[in-house]
Amino acid sequence: MDRVRVGIVGVGNIATLNVPGYLAHERAEVAALCDPRPDVLERRAREWGVAKCYSRVEDLLADDGIDAVEVLSPTPLHAEHVLAAVAAGKHVSCQKPIANSVADARRMIAAARDAGVTFRVTENCCHYPPLRKARDLVRAGAIGTPTVVRIKTVVGRTDSEFQANLDPSGYGWRFDARSPGGHLFDDVMHKYAMALWLVDAHVRSVQAVVRTGPLFFEAPTVALWEYDRDDLLGIMEVSYAPDMFIRSDHFGADEFFEIQGTSGFLWVTRLCGQLHDLPPLVLYEEDGRRSAFADLDATYDGSFRRAAADFVDALVGGHEVDLAPGTALEALQLAFAVYAASNERRPVDPSGIETAVSPAGWPPGPEKLRRDVEQMFARESARAARLARPGA
Ligand SMILES: NC(=O)c1ccc[n+]([C@@H]2O[C@H](COP(=O)([O-])OP(=O)(O)OC[C@H]3O[C@@H](n4cnc5c(N)ncnc54)[C@H](O)[C@@H]3O)[C@@H](O)[C@H]2O)c1
């Protein structure tokens, strides 16, 4: 194949970050879009100059002018859409989380393998140059043997144009029983994937405390895991700081990654937000030397463009795809193991999870959501009043 004709399934919020990489790639063509919402479909088709539009996935998949699909539909539909695309002989890239259950993820992987098509999970973190370089450095032994992986995620508020333009309807399916969990299942899936991908290791046991926060947030959360090597542990923290401003061009969130090795450290910052003014990757070596990789592209949207380009390049050039669906499946098991460990207050082996696990109290009922929204508005009004005070 020397040119890839891509069909986009779902043109909601994240499509605005995922599709530009296909539009810009010289070996790709965005051949068709599909979405059941005619107004959104028409607007995106106009913005991106795409002539063919479908309101039903089966019609897009019956189009012989499409070689591959990018699945950007709500997560509860991933299994159905990926299985149908694979059955139609299309190569598939599907946004994270791979699926709502481990059994579905296994079916998707097996179906793609049997059909002989390429299947990858769209994980923009794999295409964020500071994380990619960090992984290369770990593999090259730059910090000796990794001993502790620490990942921190914080959600706050921001004033980015991207966030202000998000369509709130994209949050409906995330807050109810169509999803097995909230923020830890959704955004934090990236961090679970990185915990596995950065050190090329598997997790054999998880302990965690997950607290219920407002809306769909599950914070504060602290999880601790053992990898399949006795000398390597992982720690993850997730916090929600609704009154804290985060500099960001996109979502009001940020994350930091730290890999400690027997002879050095790696620090990766500035993925989604810019809380720190640090270079996006810093290497600390055994002799105390510090190298800052300040020239790496640390833009969030750049990681999505590279993710799209890499899928096209993999189809054209035949190289391995990231994120491999097997790792995405393990990330899903890790997410469910964190919920199970907190629910049951005991260590859990993620490899034993074959279905889905939800956190205690999930999904939030309408009464709780109403209270959370009221509190959010009250906080916003109090902040506006504080800022309006003379001298503020
Ligand atoms: N950083 C990231 O990589 C990132 C960020 C946000 C979302 N995501 C993932 O992207 C996916 C989409 O999230 P979103 O925030 O864009 O949601 P969204 O609801 O804004 O967009 C989903 C789109 O799919 C459309 N859709 C619904 N049913 C469909 C069907 N049967 N066929 C085709 N289209 C259909 C909806 O109309 C909507 O336009 C999710 O899996 C989510 O986890 C990833």
Short mmCIF file of C-alpha atoms and ligand atoms in Angstrom, two decimals:
data_model
loop_
_atom_site.label_atom_id
_atom_site.label_comp_id
_atom_site.label_asym_id
_atom_site.label_seq_id
_atom_site.Cartn_x
_atom_site.Cartn_y
_atom_site.Cartn_z
CA MET A 1 0.00 0.00 0.00
CA ASP A 2 1.55 3.36 -0.81
CA ARG A 3 -1.38 5.62 -0.03
CA VAL A 4 -3.87 5.22 2.81
CA ARG A 5 -7.50 6.29 2.42
CA VAL A 6 -8.77 6.84 5.95
CA GLY A 7 -12.38 6.88 7.17
CA ILE A 8 -13.09 8.66 10.46
CA VAL A 9 -15.72 7.09 12.73
CA GLY A 10 -16.99 9.76 15.16
CA VAL A 11 -16.13 13.42 14.65
CA GLY A 12 -16.74 14.75 18.18
CA ASN A 13 -14.38 16.56 20.54
CA ILE A 14 -11.17 14.56 20.17
CA ALA A 15 -11.45 14.36 16.37
CA THR A 16 -10.23 17.97 16.24
CA LEU A 17 -6.87 16.73 17.57
CA ASN A 18 -6.76 13.34 15.83
CA VAL A 19 -7.74 14.24 12.27
CA PRO A 20 -5.23 17.06 11.43
CA GLY A 21 -2.34 14.54 11.36
CA TYR A 22 -4.12 12.56 8.62
CA LEU A 23 -5.00 15.74 6.69
CA ALA A 24 -1.35 16.82 6.74
CA HIS A 25 0.23 13.46 5.78
CA GLU A 26 1.35 13.25 2.16
CA ARG A 27 0.60 9.50 1.95
CA ALA A 28 -2.88 9.79 3.53
CA GLU A 29 -6.25 11.04 2.44
CA VAL A 30 -9.21 11.56 4.75
CA ALA A 31 -11.65 9.87 2.39
CA ALA A 32 -14.86 9.93 4.45
CA LEU A 33 -16.36 10.90 7.79
CA CYS A 34 -19.08 9.16 9.76
CA ASP A 35 -21.20 10.48 12.62
CA PRO A 36 -24.93 10.21 13.40
CA ARG A 37 -25.14 13.95 14.19
CA PRO A 38 -25.74 15.69 10.82
CA ASP A 39 -24.87 19.21 12.05
CA VAL A 40 -21.47 18.19 13.47
CA LEU A 41 -20.77 15.99 10.44
CA GLU A 42 -21.49 18.81 8.03
CA ARG A 43 -19.38 21.32 9.99
CA ARG A 44 -16.35 19.02 10.16
CA ALA A 45 -16.67 18.04 6.46
CA ARG A 46 -16.60 21.72 5.55
CA GLU A 47 -13.66 22.52 7.88
CA TRP A 48 -11.57 19.59 6.62
CA GLY A 49 -12.70 19.61 2.96
CA VAL A 50 -13.99 16.02 3.03
CA ALA A 51 -16.61 15.24 0.38
CA LYS A 52 -18.00 11.87 1.55
CA CYS A 53 -20.09 11.69 4.72
CA TYR A 54 -22.00 8.78 6.25
CA SER A 55 -24.39 8.73 9.17
CA ARG A 56 -24.08 4.92 9.66
CA VAL A 57 -20.84 3.03 10.29
CA GLU A 58 -21.96 0.08 8.15
CA ASP A 59 -22.21 2.37 5.11
CA LEU A 60 -18.72 3.77 5.65
CA LEU A 61 -17.35 0.25 6.08
CA ALA A 62 -19.02 -0.92 2.84
CA ASP A 63 -17.10 1.79 0.93
CA ASP A 64 -14.31 0.17 -1.13
CA GLY A 65 -12.58 3.53 -1.29
CA ILE A 66 -11.52 3.22 2.36
CA ASP A 67 -8.47 1.24 3.48
CA ALA A 68 -8.34 2.10 7.18
CA VAL A 69 -10.50 3.64 9.88
CA GLU A 70 -9.74 5.80 12.89
CA VAL A 71 -12.36 4.99 15.55
CA LEU A 72 -13.12 8.11 17.60
CA SER A 73 -16.58 7.13 18.78
CA PRO A 74 -17.58 6.94 22.47
CA THR A 75 -15.65 4.18 24.27
CA PRO A 76 -18.76 1.98 24.84
CA LEU A 77 -18.98 1.63 21.03
CA HIS A 78 -15.32 0.75 20.39
CA ALA A 79 -15.81 -3.03 20.44
CA GLU A 80 -18.77 -2.92 18.04
CA HIS A 81 -17.02 -0.51 15.66
CA VAL A 82 -13.64 -2.23 15.66
CA LEU A 83 -15.17 -5.70 15.15
CA ALA A 84 -17.28 -4.41 12.23
CA ALA A 85 -14.29 -2.62 10.65
CA VAL A 86 -12.09 -5.69 10.92
CA ALA A 87 -14.85 -7.89 9.43
CA ALA A 88 -14.97 -5.44 6.49
CA GLY A 89 -11.21 -5.92 5.99
CA LYS A 90 -10.18 -2.41 7.10
CA HIS A 91 -7.06 -1.62 9.09
CA VAL A 92 -8.03 -0.04 12.40
CA SER A 93 -6.71 2.58 14.76
CA CYS A 94 -8.97 3.01 17.79
CA GLN A 95 -8.82 5.65 20.53
CA LYS A 96 -8.12 4.54 24.10
CA PRO A 97 -9.54 2.89 26.19
CA ILE A 98 -9.52 -0.10 23.85
CA ALA A 99 -12.92 -1.30 25.16
CA ASN A 100 -15.26 -1.39 28.12
CA SER A 101 -14.32 -4.95 29.08
CA VAL A 102 -11.31 -7.24 28.87
CA ALA A 103 -13.40 -9.90 27.09
CA ASP A 104 -14.29 -7.39 24.36
CA ALA A 105 -10.66 -6.32 24.01
CA ARG A 106 -9.61 -9.96 23.58
CA ARG A 107 -12.28 -10.48 20.90
CA MET A 108 -11.11 -7.36 19.01
CA ILE A 109 -7.46 -8.43 19.06
CA ALA A 110 -8.27 -11.98 17.94
CA ALA A 111 -10.57 -10.77 15.15
CA ALA A 112 -7.91 -8.39 13.77
CA ARG A 113 -5.29 -11.13 13.91
CA ASP A 114 -7.56 -13.63 12.13
CA ALA A 115 -8.47 -11.08 9.45
CA GLY A 116 -4.80 -10.18 8.90
CA VAL A 117 -5.40 -6.44 9.32
CA THR A 118 -3.36 -3.95 11.35
CA PHE A 119 -4.93 -2.94 14.66
CA ARG A 120 -3.47 -0.39 17.03
CA VAL A 121 -4.79 1.73 19.87
CA THR A 122 -4.38 5.49 19.37
CA GLU A 123 -2.21 6.45 22.33
CA ASN A 124 -0.86 9.93 21.76
CA CYS A 125 1.52 9.55 24.74
CA CYS A 126 3.53 7.02 22.69
CA HIS A 127 4.07 9.81 20.16
CA TYR A 128 5.02 12.55 22.64
CA PRO A 129 8.75 12.90 21.86
CA PRO A 130 9.87 13.40 25.52
CA LEU A 131 8.18 10.12 26.54
CA ARG A 132 9.46 8.31 23.46
CA LYS A 133 13.00 9.53 24.12
CA ALA A 134 12.69 8.56 27.80
CA ARG A 135 11.76 5.04 26.77
CA ASP A 136 14.74 4.88 24.37
CA LEU A 137 17.04 6.05 27.19
CA VAL A 138 15.66 3.41 29.58
CA ARG A 139 16.21 0.73 26.93
CA ALA A 140 19.76 2.01 26.33
CA GLY A 141 20.55 1.69 30.05
CA ALA A 142 21.03 5.44 30.62
CA ILE A 143 19.68 5.18 34.19
CA GLY A 144 20.86 1.64 34.90
CA THR A 145 18.09 -0.76 35.88
CA PRO A 146 14.73 0.98 36.48
CA THR A 147 13.58 0.58 40.09
CA VAL A 148 10.58 2.93 40.58
CA VAL A 149 8.14 4.42 38.07
CA ARG A 150 6.12 7.33 39.48
CA ILE A 151 3.29 8.98 37.54
CA LYS A 152 1.27 11.96 38.74
CA THR A 153 -1.88 13.36 37.15
CA VAL A 154 -3.58 16.54 38.33
CA VAL A 155 -6.78 18.07 37.01
CA GLY A 156 -7.46 21.75 37.65
CA ARG A 157 -8.99 24.62 35.73
CA THR A 158 -7.73 26.38 32.66
CA ASP A 159 -8.81 29.09 30.26
CA SER A 160 -7.76 27.50 26.95
CA GLU A 161 -9.80 28.10 23.82
CA PHE A 162 -9.77 24.34 23.20
CA GLN A 163 -11.41 23.61 26.55
CA ALA A 164 -13.94 26.43 26.12
CA ASN A 165 -14.95 24.99 22.73
CA LEU A 166 -15.48 21.41 23.93
CA ASP A 167 -18.99 20.18 23.20
CA PRO A 168 -20.49 19.28 26.62
CA SER A 169 -22.56 16.50 25.01
CA GLY A 170 -19.29 14.57 24.71
CA TYR A 171 -19.39 14.08 28.48
CA GLY A 172 -22.83 12.44 28.77
CA TRP A 173 -21.67 8.88 28.05
CA ARG A 174 -18.70 9.25 30.41
CA PHE A 175 -20.87 9.94 33.48
CA ASP A 176 -23.30 7.04 33.40
CA ALA A 177 -23.55 3.28 33.36
CA ARG A 178 -22.42 3.10 29.72
CA SER A 179 -18.89 3.46 31.13
CA PRO A 180 -17.46 1.09 33.77
CA GLY A 181 -15.72 3.95 35.59
CA GLY A 182 -14.92 7.65 35.57
CA HIS A 183 -11.70 9.62 35.17
CA LEU A 184 -9.43 6.70 36.15
CA PHE A 185 -10.95 4.61 33.36
CA ASP A 186 -10.95 7.49 30.87
CA ASP A 187 -7.97 9.91 30.99
CA VAL A 188 -5.81 7.93 33.40
CA MET A 189 -5.81 5.02 30.90
CA HIS A 190 -2.98 6.92 29.17
CA LYS A 191 -0.89 6.77 32.34
CA TYR A 192 -1.57 3.05 32.89
CA ALA A 193 -0.41 2.43 29.31
CA MET A 194 2.74 4.51 29.94
CA ALA A 195 3.47 2.63 33.16
CA LEU A 196 3.76 -0.52 31.05
CA TRP A 197 5.21 0.91 27.83
CA LEU A 198 8.01 3.02 29.36
CA VAL A 199 9.69 0.08 31.07
CA ASP A 200 8.54 -2.83 28.85
CA ALA A 201 7.30 -4.72 31.90
CA HIS A 202 4.10 -6.39 33.11
CA VAL A 203 2.30 -5.79 36.41
CA ARG A 204 1.57 -8.73 38.69
CA SER A 205 -0.03 -7.09 41.76
CA VAL A 206 -1.83 -3.82 42.56
CA GLN A 207 -2.82 -2.05 45.79
CA ALA A 208 -4.84 1.16 45.76
CA VAL A 209 -7.08 3.64 47.54
CA VAL A 210 -9.58 5.34 45.22
CA ARG A 211 -11.72 8.14 46.66
CA THR A 212 -14.91 9.36 45.03
CA GLY A 213 -14.58 13.00 43.98
CA PRO A 214 -16.99 15.42 42.32
CA LEU A 215 -18.54 14.71 38.90
CA PHE A 216 -16.70 11.76 37.34
CA PHE A 217 -13.42 12.37 39.20
CA GLU A 218 -12.00 9.61 41.38
CA ALA A 219 -9.59 11.60 43.48
CA PRO A 220 -7.48 11.60 45.44
CA THR A 221 -6.22 8.21 44.31
CA VAL A 222 -2.94 6.53 45.13
CA ALA A 223 -2.03 3.19 43.59
CA LEU A 224 1.06 1.08 44.10
CA TRP A 225 2.01 -1.85 41.93
CA GLU A 226 4.59 -4.59 41.65
CA TYR A 227 5.96 -5.38 38.22
CA ASP A 228 6.91 -8.89 37.19
CA ARG A 229 10.45 -8.18 38.46
CA ASP A 230 11.16 -7.97 42.19
CA ASP A 231 13.36 -4.88 41.76
CA LEU A 232 10.73 -2.64 40.10
CA LEU A 233 7.69 -0.89 41.64
CA GLY A 234 5.18 1.64 40.31
CA ILE A 235 3.30 4.46 42.06
CA MET A 236 0.48 6.51 40.67
CA GLU A 237 -1.22 9.58 42.13
CA VAL A 238 -4.29 11.31 40.78
CA SER A 239 -5.53 14.55 42.29
CA TYR A 240 -8.29 17.03 41.54
CA ALA A 241 -7.60 20.71 42.27
CA PRO A 242 -10.63 22.58 40.91
CA ASP A 243 -9.45 25.94 42.28
CA MET A 244 -5.95 25.65 40.85
CA PHE A 245 -5.19 27.26 37.51
CA ILE A 246 -3.16 25.14 35.08
CA ARG A 247 -1.46 26.75 32.10
CA SER A 248 -2.61 24.67 29.15
CA ASP A 249 -3.50 25.04 25.49
CA HIS A 250 -5.88 22.10 25.81
CA PHE A 251 -7.45 20.30 28.79
CA GLY A 252 -7.03 21.74 32.31
CA ALA A 253 -4.75 18.94 33.41
CA ASP A 254 -1.08 18.08 33.61
CA GLU A 255 1.09 15.08 34.36
CA PHE A 256 4.64 14.23 35.42
CA PHE A 257 6.54 11.00 34.90
CA GLU A 258 9.60 9.99 36.88
CA ILE A 259 11.68 6.87 36.31
CA GLN A 260 14.30 6.11 38.94
CA GLY A 261 17.06 3.72 37.94
CA THR A 262 20.01 2.20 39.79
CA SER A 263 22.28 4.90 38.35
CA GLY A 264 20.05 7.83 37.43
CA PHE A 265 16.71 9.57 37.00
CA LEU A 266 14.45 10.57 34.13
CA TRP A 267 11.83 13.29 34.47
CA VAL A 268 9.18 14.00 31.82
CA THR A 269 6.88 17.01 32.20
CA ARG A 270 4.48 19.22 30.20
CA LEU A 271 2.35 16.70 28.36
CA CYS A 272 -1.11 18.26 28.50
CA GLY A 273 -0.38 21.37 30.56
CA GLN A 274 2.62 23.54 31.37
CA LEU A 275 2.66 23.61 35.18
CA HIS A 276 6.45 23.57 35.18
CA ASP A 277 8.87 25.71 33.25
CA LEU A 278 11.21 22.75 33.06
CA PRO A 279 12.57 21.24 29.85
CA PRO A 280 10.14 18.44 28.91
CA LEU A 281 12.75 15.73 29.51
CA VAL A 282 15.65 15.75 31.96
CA LEU A 283 18.17 12.93 32.37
CA TYR A 284 20.25 12.71 35.57
CA GLU A 285 23.17 10.33 35.17
CA GLU A 286 25.39 8.34 37.54
CA ASP A 287 28.15 10.98 37.69
CA GLY A 288 25.70 13.77 38.54
CA ARG A 289 25.58 15.09 34.98
CA ARG A 290 22.21 16.53 34.00
CA SER A 291 21.06 16.67 30.39
CA ALA A 292 18.01 18.71 29.44
CA PHE A 293 16.28 17.77 26.20
CA ALA A 294 14.82 21.22 25.63
CA ASP A 295 14.54 20.90 21.85
CA LEU A 296 12.06 18.04 21.81
CA ASP A 297 8.59 18.97 20.57
CA ALA A 298 6.54 19.08 23.77
CA THR A 299 3.24 20.18 22.25
CA TYR A 300 0.16 18.15 23.12
CA ASP A 301 -1.43 18.52 19.68
CA GLY A 302 1.91 17.53 18.11
CA SER A 303 1.61 14.13 19.86
CA PHE A 304 -1.74 13.55 18.13
CA ARG A 305 -0.37 14.57 14.71
CA ARG A 306 2.54 12.17 15.17
CA ALA A 307 0.14 9.40 16.27
CA ALA A 308 -1.83 9.77 13.02
CA ALA A 309 1.34 9.94 10.92
CA ASP A 310 2.73 6.82 12.60
CA PHE A 311 -0.36 4.76 11.75
CA VAL A 312 -0.07 5.78 8.08
CA ASP A 313 3.69 5.13 8.07
CA ALA A 314 3.14 1.71 9.66
CA LEU A 315 0.62 0.75 6.97
CA VAL A 316 2.85 2.03 4.18
CA GLY A 317 6.19 0.86 5.60
CA GLY A 318 5.13 -2.19 7.59
CA HIS A 319 6.76 -1.18 10.90
CA GLU A 320 5.37 -2.09 14.34
CA VAL A 321 2.44 -0.08 15.67
CA ASP A 322 2.16 1.77 18.97
CA LEU A 323 0.23 1.24 21.11
CA ALA A 324 0.22 -2.52 20.51
CA PRO A 325 -3.30 -3.74 21.38
CA GLY A 326 -1.87 -6.35 23.79
CA THR A 327 -0.39 -3.51 25.90
CA ALA A 328 -3.70 -1.62 25.69
CA LEU A 329 -5.45 -4.73 27.03
CA GLU A 330 -2.98 -4.93 29.93
CA ALA A 331 -3.55 -1.22 30.63
CA LEU A 332 -7.28 -1.94 30.81
CA GLN A 333 -6.66 -4.78 33.27
CA LEU A 334 -4.45 -2.47 35.34
CA ALA A 335 -7.21 0.17 35.47
CA PHE A 336 -9.72 -2.44 36.62
CA ALA A 337 -7.22 -3.88 39.15
CA VAL A 338 -6.88 -0.41 40.76
CA TYR A 339 -10.67 -0.28 41.23
CA ALA A 340 -10.78 -3.90 42.51
CA ALA A 341 -7.88 -3.38 44.94
CA SER A 342 -9.56 -0.30 46.41
CA ASN A 343 -13.02 -1.90 46.55
CA GLU A 344 -11.71 -5.07 48.21
CA ARG A 345 -8.84 -3.48 50.20
CA ARG A 346 -6.40 -6.17 49.12
CA PRO A 347 -3.71 -6.70 46.46
CA VAL A 348 -5.12 -7.74 43.06
CA ASP A 349 -3.41 -9.51 40.14
CA PRO A 350 -4.54 -7.64 37.00
CA SER A 351 -3.99 -10.65 34.75
CA GLY A 352 -6.89 -12.41 36.50
CA ILE A 353 -9.44 -9.79 35.40
CA GLU A 354 -11.44 -10.94 32.38
CA THR A 355 -14.53 -8.73 32.50
CA ALA A 356 -14.83 -5.21 33.93
CA VAL A 357 -14.63 -3.68 37.42
CA SER A 358 -16.28 -0.44 38.55
CA PRO A 359 -15.32 1.68 41.57
CA ALA A 360 -17.60 1.69 44.61
CA GLY A 361 -20.58 4.00 44.08
CA TRP A 362 -20.33 4.04 40.28
CA PRO A 363 -22.14 5.45 38.36
CA PRO A 364 -22.88 8.70 40.24
CA GLY A 365 -26.63 9.17 40.67
CA PRO A 366 -28.51 12.25 39.42
CA GLU A 367 -28.72 13.69 42.96
CA LYS A 368 -24.93 13.59 43.44
CA LEU A 369 -24.29 15.04 39.98
CA ARG A 370 -26.77 17.86 40.67
CA ARG A 371 -24.99 18.68 43.96
CA ASP A 372 -21.57 18.53 42.27
CA VAL A 373 -22.66 20.90 39.50
CA GLU A 374 -24.20 23.32 42.03
CA GLN A 375 -20.95 23.33 44.02
CA MET A 376 -18.95 23.88 40.84
CA PHE A 377 -21.04 26.94 39.94
CA ALA A 378 -20.86 28.24 43.54
CA ARG A 379 -17.06 27.95 43.43
CA GLU A 380 -16.93 29.77 40.09
CA SER A 381 -19.11 32.62 41.44
CA ALA A 382 -17.00 32.94 44.59
CA ARG A 383 -13.84 33.11 42.47
CA ALA A 384 -15.35 35.72 40.14
CA ALA A 385 -16.38 37.81 43.20
CA ARG A 386 -12.87 37.53 44.69
CA LEU A 387 -11.29 38.68 41.42
CA ALA A 388 -13.76 41.57 41.10
CA ARG A 389 -12.79 42.98 44.52
CA PRO A 390 -10.68 46.16 44.34
CA GLY A 391 -6.98 45.32 44.61
CA ALA A 392 -7.56 41.67 43.63
N1 LIG B 1 -6.09 12.32 24.94
C1 LIG B 1 -6.83 11.51 24.25
O1 LIG B 1 -6.25 10.73 23.53
C2 LIG B 1 -8.33 11.51 24.35
C3 LIG B 1 -8.98 12.63 24.85
C4 LIG B 1 -10.39 12.65 24.84
C5 LIG B 1 -11.07 11.53 24.38
N2 LIG B 1 -10.40 10.41 23.95
C6 LIG B 1 -11.15 9.22 23.50
O2 LIG B 1 -11.75 9.49 22.23
C7 LIG B 1 -13.03 8.86 22.15
C8 LIG B 1 -14.08 9.92 21.82
O3 LIG B 1 -14.11 10.88 22.86
P1 LIG B 1 -14.69 12.36 22.61
O4 LIG B 1 -14.32 13.14 23.81
O5 LIG B 1 -14.32 12.85 21.27
O6 LIG B 1 -16.26 12.05 22.66
P2 LIG B 1 -17.43 12.80 21.87
O7 LIG B 1 -18.69 12.29 22.43
O8 LIG B 1 -17.15 14.27 21.85
O9 LIG B 1 -17.25 12.29 20.36
C9 LIG B 1 -17.74 11.03 19.92
C10 LIG B 1 -18.40 11.21 18.56
O10 LIG B 1 -18.84 9.93 18.11
C11 LIG B 1 -20.13 10.09 17.53
N3 LIG B 1 -20.87 8.84 17.52
C12 LIG B 1 -21.76 8.37 18.43
N4 LIG B 1 -22.29 7.20 17.98
C13 LIG B 1 -21.70 6.94 16.79
C14 LIG B 1 -21.85 5.89 15.85
N5 LIG B 1 -22.67 4.86 16.05
N6 LIG B 1 -21.10 5.95 14.71
C15 LIG B 1 -20.23 6.97 14.49
N7 LIG B 1 -20.07 7.99 15.35
C16 LIG B 1 -20.78 7.96 16.49
C17 LIG B 1 -20.79 11.17 18.40
O11 LIG B 1 -21.88 11.77 17.70
C18 LIG B 1 -19.63 12.13 18.63
O12 LIG B 1 -19.57 13.11 17.61
C19 LIG B 1 -13.24 8.16 23.49
O13 LIG B 1 -12.90 6.81 23.37
C20 LIG B 1 -12.28 8.86 24.43
O14 LIG B 1 -11.81 8.05 25.48
C21 LIG B 1 -9.05 10.41 23.92
#
